[in-house]
Coordinates of N, CA and C in Angstrom, one line a residue:
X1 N 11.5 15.8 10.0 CA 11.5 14.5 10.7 C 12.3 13.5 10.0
X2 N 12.7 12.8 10.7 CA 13.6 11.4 10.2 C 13.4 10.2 10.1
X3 N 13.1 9.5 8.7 CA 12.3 8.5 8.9 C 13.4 7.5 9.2
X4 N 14.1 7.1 10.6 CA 14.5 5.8 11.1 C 14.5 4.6 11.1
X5 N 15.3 3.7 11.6 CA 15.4 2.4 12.0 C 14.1 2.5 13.0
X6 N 14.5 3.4 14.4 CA 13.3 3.5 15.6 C 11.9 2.9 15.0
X7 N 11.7 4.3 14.1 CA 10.3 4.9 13.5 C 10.0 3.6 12.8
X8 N 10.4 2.7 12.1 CA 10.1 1.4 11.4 C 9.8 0.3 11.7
X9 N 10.7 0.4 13.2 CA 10.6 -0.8 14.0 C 9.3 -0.7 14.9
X10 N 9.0 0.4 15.2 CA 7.5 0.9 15.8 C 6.6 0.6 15.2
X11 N 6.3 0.8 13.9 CA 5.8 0.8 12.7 C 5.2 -0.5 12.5
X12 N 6.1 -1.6 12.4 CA 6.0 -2.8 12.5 C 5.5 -3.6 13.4
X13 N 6.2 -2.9 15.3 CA 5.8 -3.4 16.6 C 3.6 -3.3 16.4
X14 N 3.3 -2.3 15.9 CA 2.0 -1.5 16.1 C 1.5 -2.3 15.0
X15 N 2.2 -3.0 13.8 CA 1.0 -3.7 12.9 C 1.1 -5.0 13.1
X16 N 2.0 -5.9 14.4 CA 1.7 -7.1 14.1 C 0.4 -7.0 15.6
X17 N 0.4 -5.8 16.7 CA 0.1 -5.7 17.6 C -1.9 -5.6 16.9
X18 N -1.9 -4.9 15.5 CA -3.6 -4.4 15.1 C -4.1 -5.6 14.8
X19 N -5.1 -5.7 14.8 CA -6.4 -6.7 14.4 C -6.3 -7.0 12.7
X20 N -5.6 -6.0 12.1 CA -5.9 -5.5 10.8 C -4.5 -6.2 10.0
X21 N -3.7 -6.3 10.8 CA -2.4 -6.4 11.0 C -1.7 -5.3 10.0
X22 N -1.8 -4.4 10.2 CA -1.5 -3.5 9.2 C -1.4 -1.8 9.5
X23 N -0.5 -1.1 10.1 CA -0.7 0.3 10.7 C 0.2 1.1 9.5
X24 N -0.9 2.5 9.5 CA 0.0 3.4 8.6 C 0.3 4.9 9.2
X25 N 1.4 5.3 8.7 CA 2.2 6.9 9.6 C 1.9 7.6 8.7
X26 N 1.1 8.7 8.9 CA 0.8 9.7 7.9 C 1.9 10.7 7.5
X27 N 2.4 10.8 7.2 CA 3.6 12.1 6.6 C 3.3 13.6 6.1
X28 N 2.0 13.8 6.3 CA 1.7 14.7 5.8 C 2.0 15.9 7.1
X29 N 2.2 17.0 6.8 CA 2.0 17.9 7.7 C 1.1 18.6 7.7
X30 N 0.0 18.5 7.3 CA -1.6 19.0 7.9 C -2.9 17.7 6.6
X31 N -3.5 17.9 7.5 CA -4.7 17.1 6.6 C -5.1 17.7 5.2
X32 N -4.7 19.2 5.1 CA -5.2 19.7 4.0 C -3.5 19.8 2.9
X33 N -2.7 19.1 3.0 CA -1.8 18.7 2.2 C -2.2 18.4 0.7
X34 N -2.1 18.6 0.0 CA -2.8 18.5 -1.5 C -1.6 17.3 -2.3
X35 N -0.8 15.5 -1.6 CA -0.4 14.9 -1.3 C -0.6 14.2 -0.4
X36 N -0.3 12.9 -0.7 CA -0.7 11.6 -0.1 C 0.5 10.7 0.4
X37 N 1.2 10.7 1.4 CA 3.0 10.3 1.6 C 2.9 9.4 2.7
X38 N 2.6 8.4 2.6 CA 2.1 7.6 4.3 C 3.2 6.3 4.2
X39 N 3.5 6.0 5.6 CA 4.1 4.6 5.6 C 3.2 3.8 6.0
X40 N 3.3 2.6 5.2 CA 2.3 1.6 5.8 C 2.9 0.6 5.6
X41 N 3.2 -0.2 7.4 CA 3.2 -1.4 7.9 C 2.5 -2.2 7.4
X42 N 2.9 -3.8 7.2 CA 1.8 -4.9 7.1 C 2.7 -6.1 7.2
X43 N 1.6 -6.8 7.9 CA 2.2 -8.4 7.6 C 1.3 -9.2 7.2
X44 N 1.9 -11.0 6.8 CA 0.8 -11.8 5.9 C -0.2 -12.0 7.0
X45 N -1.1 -12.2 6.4 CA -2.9 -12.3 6.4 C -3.3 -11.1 6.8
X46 N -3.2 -10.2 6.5 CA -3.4 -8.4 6.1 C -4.2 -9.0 4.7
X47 N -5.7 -8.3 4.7 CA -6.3 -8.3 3.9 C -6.6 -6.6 3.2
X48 N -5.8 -6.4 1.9 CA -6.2 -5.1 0.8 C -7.1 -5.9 -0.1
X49 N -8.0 -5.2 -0.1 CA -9.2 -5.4 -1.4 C -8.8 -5.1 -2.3
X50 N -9.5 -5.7 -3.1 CA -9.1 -5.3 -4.5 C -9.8 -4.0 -5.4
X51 N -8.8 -2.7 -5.2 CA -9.4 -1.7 -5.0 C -8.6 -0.7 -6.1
X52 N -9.3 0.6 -6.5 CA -8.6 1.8 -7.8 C -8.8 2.9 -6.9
X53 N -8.0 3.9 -7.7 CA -8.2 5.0 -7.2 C -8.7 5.7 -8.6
X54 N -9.6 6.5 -8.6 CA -9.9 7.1 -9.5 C -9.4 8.7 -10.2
X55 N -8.6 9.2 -8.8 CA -8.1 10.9 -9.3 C -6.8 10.6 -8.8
X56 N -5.8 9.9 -9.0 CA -4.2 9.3 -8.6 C -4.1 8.2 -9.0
X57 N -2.7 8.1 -9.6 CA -1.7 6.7 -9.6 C -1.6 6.8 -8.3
X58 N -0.6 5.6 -8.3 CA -0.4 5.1 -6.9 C 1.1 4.7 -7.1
X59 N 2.1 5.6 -6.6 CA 3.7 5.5 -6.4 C 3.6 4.7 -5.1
X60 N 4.6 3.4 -5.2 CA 5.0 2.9 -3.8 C 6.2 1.9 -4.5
X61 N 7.2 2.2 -2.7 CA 8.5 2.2 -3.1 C 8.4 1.3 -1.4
X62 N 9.1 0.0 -1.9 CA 9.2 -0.8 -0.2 C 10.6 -0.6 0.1
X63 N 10.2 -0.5 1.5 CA 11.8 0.5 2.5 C 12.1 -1.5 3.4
X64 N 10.9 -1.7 3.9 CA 11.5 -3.2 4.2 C 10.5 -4.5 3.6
X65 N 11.0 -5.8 3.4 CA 10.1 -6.5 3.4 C 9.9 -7.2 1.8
X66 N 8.6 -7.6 1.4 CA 8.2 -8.0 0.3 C 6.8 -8.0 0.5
X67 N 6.3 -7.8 -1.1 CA 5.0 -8.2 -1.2 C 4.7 -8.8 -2.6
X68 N 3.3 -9.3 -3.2 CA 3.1 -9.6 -4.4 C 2.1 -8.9 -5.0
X69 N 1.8 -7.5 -5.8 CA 1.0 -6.7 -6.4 C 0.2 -7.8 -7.7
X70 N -1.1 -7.2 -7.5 CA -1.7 -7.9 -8.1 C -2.4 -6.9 -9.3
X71 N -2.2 -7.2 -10.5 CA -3.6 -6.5 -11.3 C -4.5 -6.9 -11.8
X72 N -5.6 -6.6 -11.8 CA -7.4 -6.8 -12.3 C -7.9 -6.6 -13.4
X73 N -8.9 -7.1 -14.5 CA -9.4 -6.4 -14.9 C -10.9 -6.2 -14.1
X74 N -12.0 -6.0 -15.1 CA -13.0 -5.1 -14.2 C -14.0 -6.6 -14.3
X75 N -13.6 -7.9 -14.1 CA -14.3 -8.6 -13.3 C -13.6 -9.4 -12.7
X76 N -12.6 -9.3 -11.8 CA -11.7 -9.2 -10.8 C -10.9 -10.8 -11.5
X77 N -10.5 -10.8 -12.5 CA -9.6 -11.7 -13.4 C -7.8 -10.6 -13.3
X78 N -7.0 -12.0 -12.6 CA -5.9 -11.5 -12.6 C -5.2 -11.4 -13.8
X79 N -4.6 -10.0 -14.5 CA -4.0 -9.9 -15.4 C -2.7 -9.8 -15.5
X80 N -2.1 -9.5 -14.2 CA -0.4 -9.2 -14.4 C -0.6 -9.4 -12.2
X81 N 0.4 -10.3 -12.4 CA 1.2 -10.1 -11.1 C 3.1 -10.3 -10.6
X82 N 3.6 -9.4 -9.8 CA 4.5 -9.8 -9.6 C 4.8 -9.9 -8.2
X83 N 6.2 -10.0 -7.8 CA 7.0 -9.4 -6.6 C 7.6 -8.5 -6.6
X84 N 7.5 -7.9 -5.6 CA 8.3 -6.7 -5.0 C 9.2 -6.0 -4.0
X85 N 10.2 -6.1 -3.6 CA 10.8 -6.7 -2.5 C 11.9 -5.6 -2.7
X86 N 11.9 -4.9 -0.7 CA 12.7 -3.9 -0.6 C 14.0 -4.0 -1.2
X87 N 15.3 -3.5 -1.7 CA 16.4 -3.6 -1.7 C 16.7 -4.5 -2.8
X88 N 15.7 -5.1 -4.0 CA 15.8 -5.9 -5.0 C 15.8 -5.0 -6.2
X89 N 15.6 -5.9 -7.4 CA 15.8 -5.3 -8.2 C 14.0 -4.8 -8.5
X90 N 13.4 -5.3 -8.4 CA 11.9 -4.5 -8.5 C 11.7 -4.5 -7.3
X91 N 11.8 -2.9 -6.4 CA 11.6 -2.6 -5.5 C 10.1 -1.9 -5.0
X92 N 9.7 -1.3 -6.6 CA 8.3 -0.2 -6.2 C 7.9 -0.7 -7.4
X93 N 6.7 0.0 -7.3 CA 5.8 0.2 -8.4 C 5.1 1.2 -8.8
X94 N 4.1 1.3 -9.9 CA 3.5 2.7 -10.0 C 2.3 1.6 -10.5
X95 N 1.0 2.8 -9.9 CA -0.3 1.6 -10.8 C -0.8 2.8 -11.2
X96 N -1.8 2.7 -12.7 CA -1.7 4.0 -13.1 C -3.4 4.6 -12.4
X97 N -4.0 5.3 -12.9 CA -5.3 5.8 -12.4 C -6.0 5.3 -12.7
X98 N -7.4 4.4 -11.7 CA -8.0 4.1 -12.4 C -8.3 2.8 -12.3
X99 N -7.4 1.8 -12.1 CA -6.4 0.2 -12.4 C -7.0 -0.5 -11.1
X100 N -7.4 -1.3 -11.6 CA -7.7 -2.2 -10.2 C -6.8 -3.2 -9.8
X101 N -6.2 -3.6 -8.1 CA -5.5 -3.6 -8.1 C -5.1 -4.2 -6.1
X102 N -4.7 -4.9 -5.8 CA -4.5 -5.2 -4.5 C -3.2 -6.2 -3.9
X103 N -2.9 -6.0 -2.9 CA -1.2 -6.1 -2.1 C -1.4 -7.1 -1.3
X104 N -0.5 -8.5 -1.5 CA -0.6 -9.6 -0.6 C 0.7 -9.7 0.1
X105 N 1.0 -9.3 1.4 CA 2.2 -9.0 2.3 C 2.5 -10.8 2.1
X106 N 3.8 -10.9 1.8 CA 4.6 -12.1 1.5 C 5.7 -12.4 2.8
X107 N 6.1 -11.5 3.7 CA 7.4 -11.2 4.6 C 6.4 -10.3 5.7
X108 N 6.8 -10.9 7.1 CA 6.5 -10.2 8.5 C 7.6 -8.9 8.2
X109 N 7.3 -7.3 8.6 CA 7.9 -6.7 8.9 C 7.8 -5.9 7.4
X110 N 6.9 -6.1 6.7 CA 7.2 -5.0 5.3 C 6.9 -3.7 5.9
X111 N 7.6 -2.8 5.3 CA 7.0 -1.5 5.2 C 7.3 -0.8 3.7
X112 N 6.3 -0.2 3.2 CA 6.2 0.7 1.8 C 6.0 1.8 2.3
X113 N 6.7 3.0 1.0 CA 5.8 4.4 1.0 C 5.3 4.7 0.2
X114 N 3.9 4.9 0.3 CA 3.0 5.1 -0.7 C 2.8 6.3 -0.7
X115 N 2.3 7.3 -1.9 CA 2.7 8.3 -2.7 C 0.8 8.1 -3.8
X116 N 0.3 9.2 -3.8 CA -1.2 9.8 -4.0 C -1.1 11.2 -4.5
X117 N -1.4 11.7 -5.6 CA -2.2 12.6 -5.9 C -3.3 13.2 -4.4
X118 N -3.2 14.7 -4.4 CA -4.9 14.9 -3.8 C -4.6 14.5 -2.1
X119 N -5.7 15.4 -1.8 CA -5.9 15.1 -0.2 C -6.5 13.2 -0.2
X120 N -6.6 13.3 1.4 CA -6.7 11.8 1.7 C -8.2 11.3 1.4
X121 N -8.7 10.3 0.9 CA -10.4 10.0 0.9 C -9.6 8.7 1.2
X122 N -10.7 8.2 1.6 CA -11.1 6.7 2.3 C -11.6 5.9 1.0
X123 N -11.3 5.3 0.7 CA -11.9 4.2 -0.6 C -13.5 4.0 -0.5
X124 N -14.8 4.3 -1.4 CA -15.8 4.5 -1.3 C -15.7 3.0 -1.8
X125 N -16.9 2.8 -1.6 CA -17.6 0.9 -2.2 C -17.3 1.0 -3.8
X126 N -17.6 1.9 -4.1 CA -17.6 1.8 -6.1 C -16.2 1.7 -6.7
X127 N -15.3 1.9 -5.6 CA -14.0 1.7 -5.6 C -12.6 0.5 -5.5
X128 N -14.2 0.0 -4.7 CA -13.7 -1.7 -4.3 C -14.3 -2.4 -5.2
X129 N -13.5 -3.3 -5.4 CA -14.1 -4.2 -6.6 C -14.7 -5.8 -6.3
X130 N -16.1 -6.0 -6.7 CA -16.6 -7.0 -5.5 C -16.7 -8.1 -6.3
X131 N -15.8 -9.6 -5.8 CA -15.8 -10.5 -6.4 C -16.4 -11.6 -5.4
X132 N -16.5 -13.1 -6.2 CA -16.6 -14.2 -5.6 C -17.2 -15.2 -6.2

């Protein structure tokens, strides 16, 4: 398959169109892929929690857009934040395993590809990190 202009522009039509504002394209070629390769649409007020993965880093490399990566420590105190912005000079990032951690879409029209260890799980509660 070819990941296009089309395919991006869709990509984007479909996340400003969700509730969530946020759609992702799976890349995998079967569910039991032992790899995690998704594109995921977003725009601002798109809400990521502030959330780890526990058996994967997290490779992601933005194809359009910008956003501002945030990191945590474990009572949701920001320790390092930057920008990230397709086509710049810090384009991706890597968070390591474990790292708590969440994505505030800065630009309508971002898209990243995010990159996982391991088949797909859904982020369990113990995973999300619960502030306020």
């Amino acid at each position: 398959m070819k990941i296009d202009t089309a395919l991006l522009d869709d990509l984007s039509s479909k996340a400003k169109a969700n509730p969530r504002l946020r759609q992702a394209y799976d890349l995998r070629t079967t569910p039991n892929d032992q790899s995690q390769r998704i594109l995921n649409a977003l725009e601002p007020d798109t809400v990521v929690p502030i959330h780890r993965h526990l058996h994967s880093t997290e490779t992601v490399v933005l194809l359009r857009g910008k956003v501002r990566q945030f990191i945590y420590d474990d009572r949701a105190n920001v320790i390092d934040s930057y920008v990230v912005e397709a086509n710049s000079p810090v384009c991706g990032y890597s968070i390591p395993l474990g790292q708590w951690h969440a994505t505030q879409c800065l630009e309508s029209g971002t898209i990243m590809l995010e990159c996982k260890d391991g088949p797909y799980e859904p982020l369990s509660e113990e995973n999300i990190l619960k502030h306020g």
